[in-house]
Amino acid sequence: MNCFVIFSNLRFQLITMSKNTRYFISFALLSFSLNADSLTLNGTVTTTDGEPVSEAVITLVGTLKTKPILATSPRKMDQRHREFVSHILAAHVGESVLFPNSDNIQHHIYSFSPANSFEIQLYKDVAPKPITFDKAGVVVLGCNIHDWMVGYVYVTDAPYFTQTDEKGAWSLNLPADDYTLTLWHPNLDTPNNVLVQQIKLTAEKSAPIEQKITLKSTSRTGKPPAEDAQNPAYQ
Amino acid sequence: MKKEIRLTVFIYTIFFTHTLFADDFHSIQLHGEADFRYLHTDSDSQNNSDFSKFAEGGANRDLFRVSEAALTLQGRIDWSWTGSIIAKYGHNAKNPIDISEATLFFKPVSTSPWRVNARLGSFFAPISLENTSVAWTSPYTLTSSAINSWVGEELKTFGGEGTVAYHFENGDHVDIFGAGFGNNDTTGTLLAFRGWRMHDYEATILDDFQLPNQAHIQSIFKKQAMTTQPFVEVDGRAGYYTGFNLERPDVLKFRALYYDNMANPKIVEKGQYGWHTRFGSAGLKIALPFELTFIEQSMIGQTQMGGFVGNHTAVDVDFWAHSFLLSKKITEGHRFSVRYDIFGTHKNDEILQNPNENKGNAWTLNYNWLFLKHHQLNFEVTTTTSNVTARTMQNINSTQDETLWQMGYRVFF
């Protein structure tokens, strides 16, 4: 039996302080459907003017002591056109990440984040060893050759996580439970760049949610400097 | 004109050869740029031999030329060491092709917030916040600011520079740097004898500049040659600079520096005096809303040459300049920039026959269009009003207005 419920009505504004150049994200849980033993929870993350926010990380921790199911093969974060692609990658504690190099130049990526510090030299066509992340936290990545490059690995011990797609949408299959939902994006203008809220997920009861939060007006893009577009070193 | 044609063919041969190998994974990279320019000016400039604020004019009010061409060879020695050599053709250079910069960089990776890096060789002191592109070109204007024009002429150092930086997790970093250098003993000569000037010419290692021949310099300083060599060592004493940098990448950069070449002003060797030049420099670059970039640079200093005459050295000049640039990215590849420069020198010495008073301001407007990734068209006008006391020795009014129109086509590879 499937039950499809549209959330509506419940809205609250988390952060109302606004600056001229700040943006807003609206974060809306749209619907869930009931399967035999799990519910499918969907959501979207968009700015108030409708722009989708991609790569935001959604984690959910319930009251049930559920162990995360680790990926059997390493996750991937590529180096392409002198950028980290993707810009943000989420992983469970204990999972590994591969850093292939699709550029025709070397990269030398590193992190000095307390969660996991490492450095790895990346040649083209030489498969690097995957890096295992064994502590929860945000791992900020840089490239020692291309200073503008920045990427993030969000390592979580939550049993469930996902990331928003290009349309700002996400989806998770979950058992009914009381959850702590955390939205993380490096540009969220909140302490630790997170937005946390409680969700009661049941087959019968709907809890329509829409959140609006502030993004930092200034943040690192991880892209080559725009004014130096003619510089071959940045292409 | 044959020279221009030969140079153009040479530049494009390198450009297309480079393109053929562009997809190879190589640890040695060849980059470069060439700059073709049409210039029109009402200036009476006689190159470096007078007190004009531009290097063009006089008998050549309309010029078409290859303004400069540069080749940059970058090599990676290992994961921490790289080397870079920039060779330039400059329309005004003493040698047709000469080395502009030759530098060895040491930049080890760090997995802690602390980082160190160093460079060794011939490089510009870290003053300009505008000249960030290939071979010290600017993405904003053709003509450099008054400060950066002088940096290009006389402020290349030959030595070593070390930096210690602390990085925060959000990307902010604080850097403290210092350098020891030689071959900068004549720095200040052009500012004192000629004054500030606006151009985009960077001196190469073996370059020299003619001094204003109306200034009767040799009648006062008989050992001074009529050319100044910007990169020579006169007294065997090293100079230094030290400073700090605060940066939030993509957003804000503030840099301050104190420079002292420690030159002995009483020593003259082969026509080149030591000029004791020291200054403070500060620069701020901010990314603003609406794709705007603001850059401010300031410099205040003093230069002294010769023995004491009365209470001052024979030449004793204070100098100062400020520039304010606002640039807007209009759409992808299109950029409009406007810059205001204000500058001056003040004479402290007591030799009346050598008037070194100089002040002025300038507006520069530039529109550039980057197309097909490698090509850029520039349209620019710079207009300046200046008062130079020494112009009276040319029997012209000490206050002059000058305007320079430029169309530039640059190819980058």
XYZ file of C-alpha atoms in Angstrom:
648
model
C 0.000 0.000 0.000
C 1.324 3.399 -0.853
C 0.242 6.529 0.780
C 1.167 9.871 -0.734
C 0.872 12.925 1.398
C 1.577 16.514 0.438
C 3.012 18.663 3.194
C 1.700 22.140 3.435
C 1.128 25.136 5.641
C 3.780 24.887 8.317
C 6.324 27.533 7.629
C 8.811 29.278 9.759
C 11.608 31.599 9.137
C 14.793 30.511 10.832
C 16.895 33.527 10.198
C 15.301 36.798 9.467
C 18.316 39.048 9.722
C 19.223 39.983 6.235
C 21.979 41.907 4.554
C 21.750 43.576 1.195
C 23.753 41.050 -0.686
C 22.641 37.976 1.087
C 20.692 35.216 -0.475
C 18.107 32.937 0.942
C 17.506 29.290 0.604
C 14.152 27.791 1.028
C 14.281 24.238 2.103
C 11.088 22.337 1.608
C 10.133 18.823 2.392
C 7.607 18.022 -0.258
C 6.247 14.606 0.224
C 6.732 11.114 1.426
C 5.262 7.807 0.396
C 4.798 4.732 2.493
C 6.240 1.409 1.411
C 5.882 -1.879 3.225
C 8.701 -1.129 5.654
C 10.007 2.381 4.832
C 8.958 5.833 3.867
C 10.466 7.786 1.022
C 11.307 11.255 2.179
C 11.812 13.914 -0.461
C 12.943 17.484 -0.252
C 14.313 20.393 -2.173
C 16.747 23.172 -1.359
C 16.249 26.365 -3.267
C 16.873 30.056 -2.863
C 13.850 32.227 -2.202
C 13.951 33.400 -5.790
C 13.736 29.829 -6.967
C 17.362 29.013 -7.707
C 18.184 25.426 -6.811
C 21.072 24.780 -4.455
C 23.003 21.694 -5.435
C 25.389 19.516 -3.441
C 23.949 20.527 -0.054
C 24.288 17.670 2.426
C 21.219 16.294 4.249
C 21.801 13.934 7.167
C 19.199 12.221 9.346
C 19.689 10.616 12.731
C 16.757 8.760 14.278
C 16.053 7.290 17.698
C 16.525 3.769 16.341
C 20.143 2.680 16.626
C 20.648 2.125 12.939
C 24.121 1.429 11.637
C 25.076 3.176 8.409
C 25.470 0.989 5.356
C 28.909 1.766 3.965
C 29.526 1.992 0.231
C 31.321 -1.071 -1.123
C 33.493 0.947 -3.512
C 35.221 4.298 -2.948
C 33.353 7.497 -3.604
C 34.933 9.875 -6.138
C 35.917 13.529 -6.229
C 37.464 14.480 -9.577
C 39.864 17.284 -10.548
C 38.534 18.842 -13.717
C 39.381 22.186 -15.318
C 41.366 23.051 -12.165
C 38.347 22.602 -9.931
C 37.136 19.936 -7.520
C 34.200 18.152 -9.129
C 32.072 17.798 -7.186
C 32.679 20.820 -5.015
C 31.108 19.017 -2.039
C 31.063 15.294 -1.355
C 29.406 13.514 1.569
C 30.715 10.238 2.983
C 30.137 7.984 5.964
C 32.829 7.633 8.585
C 35.004 4.735 7.456
C 34.334 5.188 3.759
C 37.048 5.864 1.193
C 37.270 8.544 -1.444
C 39.209 8.389 -4.706
C 40.642 11.586 -6.169
C 41.132 10.971 -9.901
C 42.728 13.665 -12.052
C 40.970 14.460 -15.333
C 43.212 17.437 -16.087
C 46.356 17.245 -18.176
C 48.401 18.786 -15.390
C 49.379 17.713 -11.920
C 47.401 18.463 -8.812
C 48.643 18.203 -5.266
C 45.698 18.108 -2.942
C 45.839 18.370 0.797
C 43.787 19.001 3.883
C 44.795 20.306 7.261
C 41.334 19.842 8.762
C 41.435 18.203 12.196
C 38.882 15.656 10.991
C 41.322 14.156 8.495
C 44.598 15.689 7.385
C 46.355 14.236 4.374
C 48.148 15.106 1.160
C 48.171 13.248 -2.117
C 50.011 13.855 -5.383
C 47.845 13.402 -8.448
C 49.226 12.557 -11.845
C 47.109 12.141 -14.936
C 46.326 8.502 -15.763
C 47.868 7.234 -12.556
C 45.224 5.872 -10.212
C 45.856 7.270 -6.738
C 45.232 5.288 -3.593
C 41.862 6.069 -2.027
C 41.841 8.089 1.195
C 39.834 6.622 4.077
C 38.075 9.131 6.302
C 37.739 7.715 9.795
C 36.589 10.776 11.744
C 33.372 12.718 11.431
C 33.726 16.351 10.417
C 34.225 18.684 7.511
C 37.410 18.075 5.520
C 38.411 21.179 3.582
C 40.511 20.348 0.525
C 42.972 22.559 -1.303
C 45.506 22.170 -4.081
C 49.089 23.215 -3.384
C 49.586 24.080 -7.068
C 46.305 25.899 -7.753
C 45.590 28.074 -4.740
C 42.017 28.967 -5.684
C 40.837 25.335 -5.655
C 38.672 24.385 -2.697
C 36.544 21.310 -2.086
C 34.725 19.801 0.876
C 34.277 16.228 2.093
C 31.522 16.109 4.688
C 32.224 13.007 6.770
C 29.247 11.996 8.856
C 28.434 9.291 11.357
C 24.724 9.692 10.693
C 23.091 6.489 9.412
C 21.399 8.316 6.554
C 22.640 11.036 4.281
C 22.127 12.352 0.783
C 22.988 15.410 -1.315
C 20.823 17.689 -3.365
C 20.971 17.293 -7.130
C 21.182 20.008 -9.784
C 17.532 20.831 -9.194
C 18.100 21.109 -5.468
C 16.104 17.916 -4.881
C 16.899 15.007 -2.614
C 15.287 11.755 -1.574
C 15.854 9.164 1.188
C 14.200 5.915 2.189
C 13.698 5.791 5.944
C 11.730 3.887 8.531
C 9.168 5.871 10.476
C 10.906 7.539 13.429
C 11.704 10.802 15.130
C 14.676 12.321 13.286
C 17.185 15.067 13.686
C 17.623 16.503 10.216
C 20.788 18.467 9.479
C 21.306 20.535 6.369
C 24.951 21.484 5.724
C 26.413 23.691 3.070
C 29.794 25.502 3.335
C 28.150 28.844 2.570
C 25.306 28.664 5.089
C 25.538 31.670 7.343
C 24.861 29.784 10.555
C 27.234 28.528 13.236
C 29.127 25.580 11.742
C 27.212 26.091 8.481
C 24.378 23.825 9.603
C 20.663 24.041 9.999
C 19.188 21.497 12.409
C 15.586 20.612 12.990
C 13.465 17.820 14.381
C 11.175 15.780 12.162
C 8.559 13.284 13.201
C 8.139 10.913 10.308
C 5.023 8.763 10.381
C 2.846 7.201 7.762
C -0.219 9.016 8.973
C 0.969 12.388 10.092
C 2.271 14.971 7.708
C 4.663 17.662 8.829
C 5.043 20.159 5.981
C 8.293 22.070 6.345
C 9.745 25.065 4.591
C 12.918 26.651 5.815
C 14.580 29.856 4.747
C 18.151 30.410 5.698
C 20.850 32.895 4.854
C 23.801 32.128 2.652
C 27.042 34.027 3.154
C 27.294 36.938 0.783
C 30.982 36.270 0.256
C 32.447 32.844 -0.032
C 35.103 30.924 -1.885
C 33.890 29.547 -5.178
C 36.790 27.207 -5.835
C 36.881 28.510 -9.401
C 39.780 30.275 -11.140
C 39.718 34.072 -10.615
C 37.208 35.595 -13.037
C 39.192 38.732 -13.823
C 42.141 36.673 -14.981
C 40.183 34.530 -17.427
C 42.767 35.143 -20.121
C 45.515 33.725 -17.955
C 46.394 30.297 -19.422
C 47.332 29.106 -15.967
C 43.674 29.473 -14.970
C 42.114 27.770 -17.980
C 57.700 47.483 -40.317
C 59.658 44.383 -41.439
C 60.678 43.883 -37.832
C 57.006 43.890 -36.764
C 56.095 41.363 -39.460
C 58.937 39.018 -38.545
C 58.039 39.273 -34.878
C 54.364 38.596 -35.594
C 55.204 35.481 -37.628
C 57.480 34.286 -34.825
C 54.826 34.866 -32.158
C 52.154 32.983 -34.065
C 54.521 30.101 -34.839
C 55.053 29.654 -31.119
C 51.350 30.076 -30.426
C 50.281 27.349 -32.864
C 53.148 25.041 -31.922
C 52.092 25.380 -28.332
C 48.470 24.618 -29.288
C 49.529 21.341 -30.969
C 51.039 20.095 -27.722
C 48.531 21.678 -25.396
C 46.877 18.383 -24.427
C 50.057 16.602 -23.448
C 50.724 16.049 -19.815
C 53.973 17.824 -19.343
C 55.821 19.181 -16.382
C 57.311 21.975 -18.488
C 54.788 24.484 -19.732
C 55.210 27.249 -22.242
C 52.945 30.252 -21.942
C 53.168 33.732 -23.288
C 51.494 36.772 -24.700
C 51.927 39.251 -27.489
C 50.552 42.758 -27.547
C 49.814 44.631 -30.775
C 49.011 48.257 -30.199
C 47.743 51.329 -31.978
C 48.432 54.516 -30.029
C 47.435 58.116 -30.593
C 48.536 60.884 -28.278
C 48.825 64.634 -28.059
C 51.833 64.338 -25.760
C 55.139 65.945 -26.678
C 57.006 63.092 -25.070
C 60.494 62.355 -26.337
C 60.615 58.887 -24.872
C 62.457 59.039 -21.544
C 64.341 62.177 -22.354
C 61.792 64.661 -21.041
C 59.194 65.139 -18.336
C 56.073 63.881 -20.118
C 53.771 61.539 -18.294
C 53.649 59.158 -21.258
C 56.469 57.465 -23.113
C 54.850 58.100 -26.518
C 54.332 61.284 -28.463
C 56.387 64.036 -29.960
C 57.197 63.151 -33.560
C 55.264 59.882 -33.199
C 51.736 60.894 -32.325
C 50.302 57.861 -34.145
C 52.020 54.569 -33.577
C 51.344 50.990 -34.574
C 53.692 48.511 -33.000
C 54.228 45.184 -31.320
C 54.247 46.665 -27.869
C 55.664 43.612 -26.208
C 55.882 39.859 -26.533
C 56.680 37.499 -23.723
C 57.455 33.831 -23.338
C 57.091 32.159 -19.977
C 58.743 28.821 -19.427
C 57.552 27.091 -16.284
C 59.114 23.895 -15.086
C 58.276 21.626 -12.206
C 61.355 20.166 -10.602
C 59.454 18.165 -8.014
C 56.289 18.568 -5.960
C 57.805 21.410 -3.921
C 60.130 23.166 -6.380
C 59.254 24.957 -9.583
C 61.139 27.322 -11.819
C 60.007 30.073 -14.133
C 61.776 32.180 -16.740
C 60.110 35.076 -18.546
C 61.804 36.351 -21.686
C 60.494 39.541 -23.249
C 60.637 41.564 -26.351
C 59.867 45.152 -25.459
C 59.487 47.981 -27.952
C 61.700 50.149 -25.822
C 64.183 47.577 -24.552
C 67.926 47.956 -24.839
C 68.202 44.355 -26.087
C 65.605 42.958 -28.520
C 65.001 39.953 -26.277
C 66.002 39.856 -22.646
C 65.082 38.094 -19.437
C 62.413 39.844 -17.405
C 62.131 37.433 -14.499
C 63.899 34.207 -13.583
C 62.691 32.623 -10.389
C 62.949 29.424 -8.427
C 59.914 28.768 -6.198
C 59.837 26.576 -3.112
C 56.336 25.738 -1.967
C 56.072 22.539 0.055
C 52.635 21.162 0.801
C 51.465 21.433 4.398
C 48.950 19.408 6.353
C 48.971 21.906 9.196
C 47.665 25.493 9.314
C 51.249 26.756 9.025
C 52.904 27.044 5.638
C 56.201 28.315 4.368
C 57.248 29.209 0.853
C 60.106 31.013 -0.760
C 61.360 32.331 -4.063
C 64.824 32.968 -5.276
C 66.009 34.863 -8.318
C 64.796 37.934 -10.141
C 61.204 38.977 -9.454
C 59.043 42.013 -8.744
C 58.608 43.087 -5.142
C 55.020 42.183 -4.130
C 53.490 45.623 -4.576
C 51.111 45.527 -7.531
C 47.617 44.120 -6.995
C 46.760 44.758 -10.655
C 49.544 43.049 -12.603
C 48.463 39.485 -11.938
C 48.359 37.991 -15.423
C 50.859 36.404 -17.767
C 54.234 38.152 -17.810
C 53.090 40.848 -15.362
C 50.227 42.128 -17.524
C 47.024 43.462 -15.989
C 43.544 42.099 -16.663
C 42.117 45.591 -16.097
C 44.088 48.145 -18.127
C 46.841 48.465 -20.696
C 48.495 51.384 -18.914
C 49.680 50.594 -15.434
C 49.042 52.909 -12.502
C 51.757 55.423 -11.653
C 52.930 53.207 -8.797
C 53.007 50.021 -10.844
C 54.657 51.790 -13.794
C 57.519 52.666 -11.469
C 57.570 49.146 -10.007
C 57.951 47.870 -13.579
C 60.845 50.202 -14.229
C 62.931 50.057 -11.094
C 61.585 47.652 -8.497
C 62.582 44.242 -9.666
C 64.669 42.556 -7.015
C 67.462 40.038 -7.286
C 67.522 37.961 -4.170
C 65.453 35.710 -1.975
C 62.038 36.106 -0.361
C 60.528 33.922 2.339
C 56.939 33.766 3.582
C 55.403 32.204 6.679
C 51.641 31.896 6.513
C 48.890 30.804 8.869
C 45.770 29.457 7.152
C 42.343 29.191 8.722
C 39.927 26.454 7.703
C 37.626 28.893 5.935
C 40.493 29.807 3.624
C 41.543 33.077 5.287
C 45.257 33.435 5.691
C 47.792 35.785 7.250
C 51.230 35.889 5.646
C 54.394 37.551 6.863
C 57.151 37.916 4.313
C 60.641 39.299 4.061
C 63.329 39.505 1.427
C 66.982 40.342 1.049
C 68.164 41.545 -2.316
C 70.877 43.214 -4.320
C 71.107 44.998 -7.682
C 68.587 47.653 -6.731
C 70.923 50.474 -5.770
C 69.820 52.887 -8.492
C 66.137 52.564 -7.605
C 64.708 56.039 -7.257
C 66.734 57.683 -10.033
C 63.781 57.972 -12.415
C 61.363 59.203 -9.751
C 63.735 61.983 -8.717
C 65.160 63.114 -12.062
C 62.085 62.537 -14.225
C 59.098 62.030 -11.921
C 56.166 59.646 -12.061
C 55.163 58.337 -15.468
C 52.346 56.093 -16.747
C 53.048 53.229 -19.148
C 53.131 49.455 -19.225
C 56.796 48.887 -19.875
C 58.694 46.550 -17.572
C 62.451 46.784 -17.602
C 64.364 43.642 -18.434
C 67.487 42.564 -16.598
C 70.033 44.313 -18.830
C 67.871 47.335 -19.562
C 68.656 50.987 -19.120
C 66.691 54.244 -19.306
C 67.740 57.557 -20.705
C 67.499 60.423 -18.222
C 65.827 63.719 -19.178
C 68.501 65.543 -21.158
C 66.962 68.940 -20.422
C 67.665 68.552 -16.734
C 71.370 69.365 -17.074
C 72.031 66.452 -14.771
C 75.606 65.945 -15.894
C 76.490 69.577 -15.366
C 75.602 69.117 -11.689
C 76.521 65.456 -11.195
C 79.509 64.982 -13.429
C 79.928 61.291 -12.619
C 76.301 60.447 -13.434
C 75.788 58.731 -16.797
C 72.949 59.925 -19.023
C 71.356 56.522 -18.703
C 70.299 54.811 -15.530
C 70.659 51.072 -15.210
C 67.856 49.933 -12.915
C 69.364 46.639 -11.797
C 72.947 47.193 -10.764
C 74.816 46.798 -7.484
C 76.877 49.824 -6.559
C 77.864 49.500 -2.914
C 77.835 45.756 -2.250
C 75.257 46.220 0.502
C 72.023 44.185 0.460
C 68.614 45.787 0.762
C 65.478 44.320 2.277
C 61.720 44.500 2.318
C 59.280 43.076 4.772
C 55.530 43.072 5.046
C 52.336 41.184 5.612
C 49.373 40.031 3.646
C 45.816 39.419 4.886
C 43.635 37.521 2.470
C 40.176 36.035 2.216
C 40.387 34.314 -1.184
C 38.018 35.654 -3.847
C 36.885 38.386 -1.448
C 39.565 40.578 0.079
C 43.292 41.096 0.066
C 45.288 43.646 2.034
C 49.048 43.891 1.712
C 51.508 46.256 3.348
C 55.237 46.410 2.768
C 58.252 48.414 3.851
C 61.171 48.576 1.437
C 64.688 49.874 1.981
C 67.421 49.268 -0.567
C 70.029 50.352 2.000
C 72.087 51.918 -0.787
C 75.010 54.134 0.074
C 74.183 57.479 -1.603
C 77.802 58.609 -1.658
C 79.054 55.831 -3.893
C 79.083 56.103 -7.660
C 80.335 53.379 -9.942
C 80.450 53.412 -13.744
C 78.117 56.371 -13.900
C 75.582 54.896 -11.499
C 75.021 56.448 -8.082
C 73.646 54.614 -5.122
C 70.197 55.996 -4.303
C 69.045 55.337 -0.769
C 65.397 54.639 -1.413
C 62.854 53.502 1.152
C 59.105 53.543 1.099
C 55.965 52.111 2.569
C 53.421 50.537 0.266
C 49.901 49.338 0.970
C 47.263 47.819 -1.265
C 43.683 46.687 -0.875
C 41.626 44.561 -3.251
C 37.959 43.890 -2.538
C 35.321 41.966 -4.463
C 32.118 43.995 -4.313
C 28.534 43.112 -5.265
C 27.456 43.373 -8.906
C 30.705 41.778 -10.155
C 32.689 44.846 -9.137
C 36.313 44.781 -8.064
C 37.976 47.657 -6.199
C 41.744 48.021 -5.944
C 43.557 50.744 -4.046
C 47.313 51.160 -3.844
C 49.364 53.718 -1.973
C 53.049 54.450 -1.678
C 54.973 57.010 0.347
C 58.754 57.208 0.433
C 61.994 59.073 0.092
C 65.102 58.764 -2.049
C 68.522 60.357 -1.483
C 71.649 60.538 -3.630
C 75.101 62.115 -3.273
C 76.992 63.704 -0.426
C 75.617 66.388 1.845
C 75.089 69.835 0.388
C 73.983 71.970 3.282
C 71.552 70.015 5.443
C 70.552 67.480 2.794
C 72.093 65.049 0.375
C 72.617 66.464 -3.116
C 69.328 64.969 -4.223
C 66.707 64.402 -1.563
C 63.192 63.790 -2.793
C 59.997 62.640 -1.082
C 57.554 60.766 -3.307
C 54.003 59.581 -2.943
C 51.215 58.155 -5.095
C 47.752 56.638 -4.765
C 45.547 54.810 -7.250
C 41.908 53.777 -7.074
C 40.586 51.279 -9.594
C 37.017 50.097 -10.033
C 36.397 47.291 -12.495
C 33.146 45.673 -13.558
C 32.673 42.402 -15.332
C 29.797 43.312 -17.619
C 29.118 39.896 -19.097
C 31.330 36.891 -19.702
C 34.502 38.138 -21.364
C 33.583 41.834 -21.191
C 35.148 44.114 -18.597
C 35.072 47.854 -17.983
C 37.588 49.499 -15.676
C 38.215 53.024 -14.492
C 41.202 54.164 -12.449
C 42.198 57.447 -10.843
C 45.859 58.108 -10.091
C 47.276 60.923 -8.052
C 51.006 61.320 -7.525
C 53.759 63.732 -6.586
C 57.347 64.295 -5.584
C 58.701 66.976 -3.265
C 62.239 68.265 -3.308
C 64.012 68.573 0.061
C 67.540 69.239 -1.196
C 69.111 72.630 -1.697
C 70.462 72.433 -5.262
C 68.223 74.882 -7.075
C 69.518 73.947 -10.555
C 67.950 70.508 -10.163
C 64.201 71.097 -9.689
C 62.504 67.819 -8.828
C 59.022 69.040 -7.957
C 56.370 67.011 -9.667
C 52.669 66.418 -9.113
C 49.740 65.280 -11.145
C 46.732 63.061 -11.570
C 45.339 60.801 -14.255
C 42.153 59.054 -15.288
C 42.259 55.788 -17.206
C 39.205 54.177 -18.808
C 39.482 50.720 -20.312
C 37.048 48.356 -21.953
C 38.307 44.921 -22.850
C 36.751 41.930 -24.547
C 38.168 38.460 -24.157
C 37.148 36.134 -26.973
C 37.994 32.589 -28.021
C 39.773 32.174 -24.692
C 43.123 33.405 -25.988
C 42.369 36.779 -27.563
C 41.657 40.146 -26.026
C 40.728 43.495 -27.519
C 41.334 46.628 -25.496
C 40.082 50.174 -25.947
C 41.624 52.625 -23.552
C 42.105 56.284 -22.912
C 44.353 57.851 -20.283
C 44.303 61.537 -19.621
C 46.620 63.279 -17.216
C 47.252 66.728 -15.842
C 50.621 67.336 -14.269
C 52.868 70.079 -13.018
C 56.609 69.486 -13.322
C 58.857 72.374 -12.316
C 61.698 71.142 -14.523
C 59.571 71.698 -17.663
C 60.484 75.341 -17.425
C 63.977 74.245 -18.513
C 62.339 73.125 -21.775
C 60.788 76.566 -22.076
C 57.303 75.118 -21.793
C 54.616 75.664 -19.237
C 55.217 73.572 -16.131
C 51.573 72.419 -16.254
C 50.637 70.142 -19.116
C 47.576 68.117 -20.107
C 48.266 64.931 -22.045
C 45.942 62.263 -23.443
C 46.769 58.828 -24.772
C 44.296 56.750 -26.804
C 45.047 53.072 -27.325
C 43.616 50.084 -29.114
C 45.317 46.863 -28.169
C 45.009 43.307 -29.368
C 46.590 40.737 -27.106
C 46.976 37.039 -27.687
C 47.621 34.777 -24.690
C 48.695 31.183 -24.838
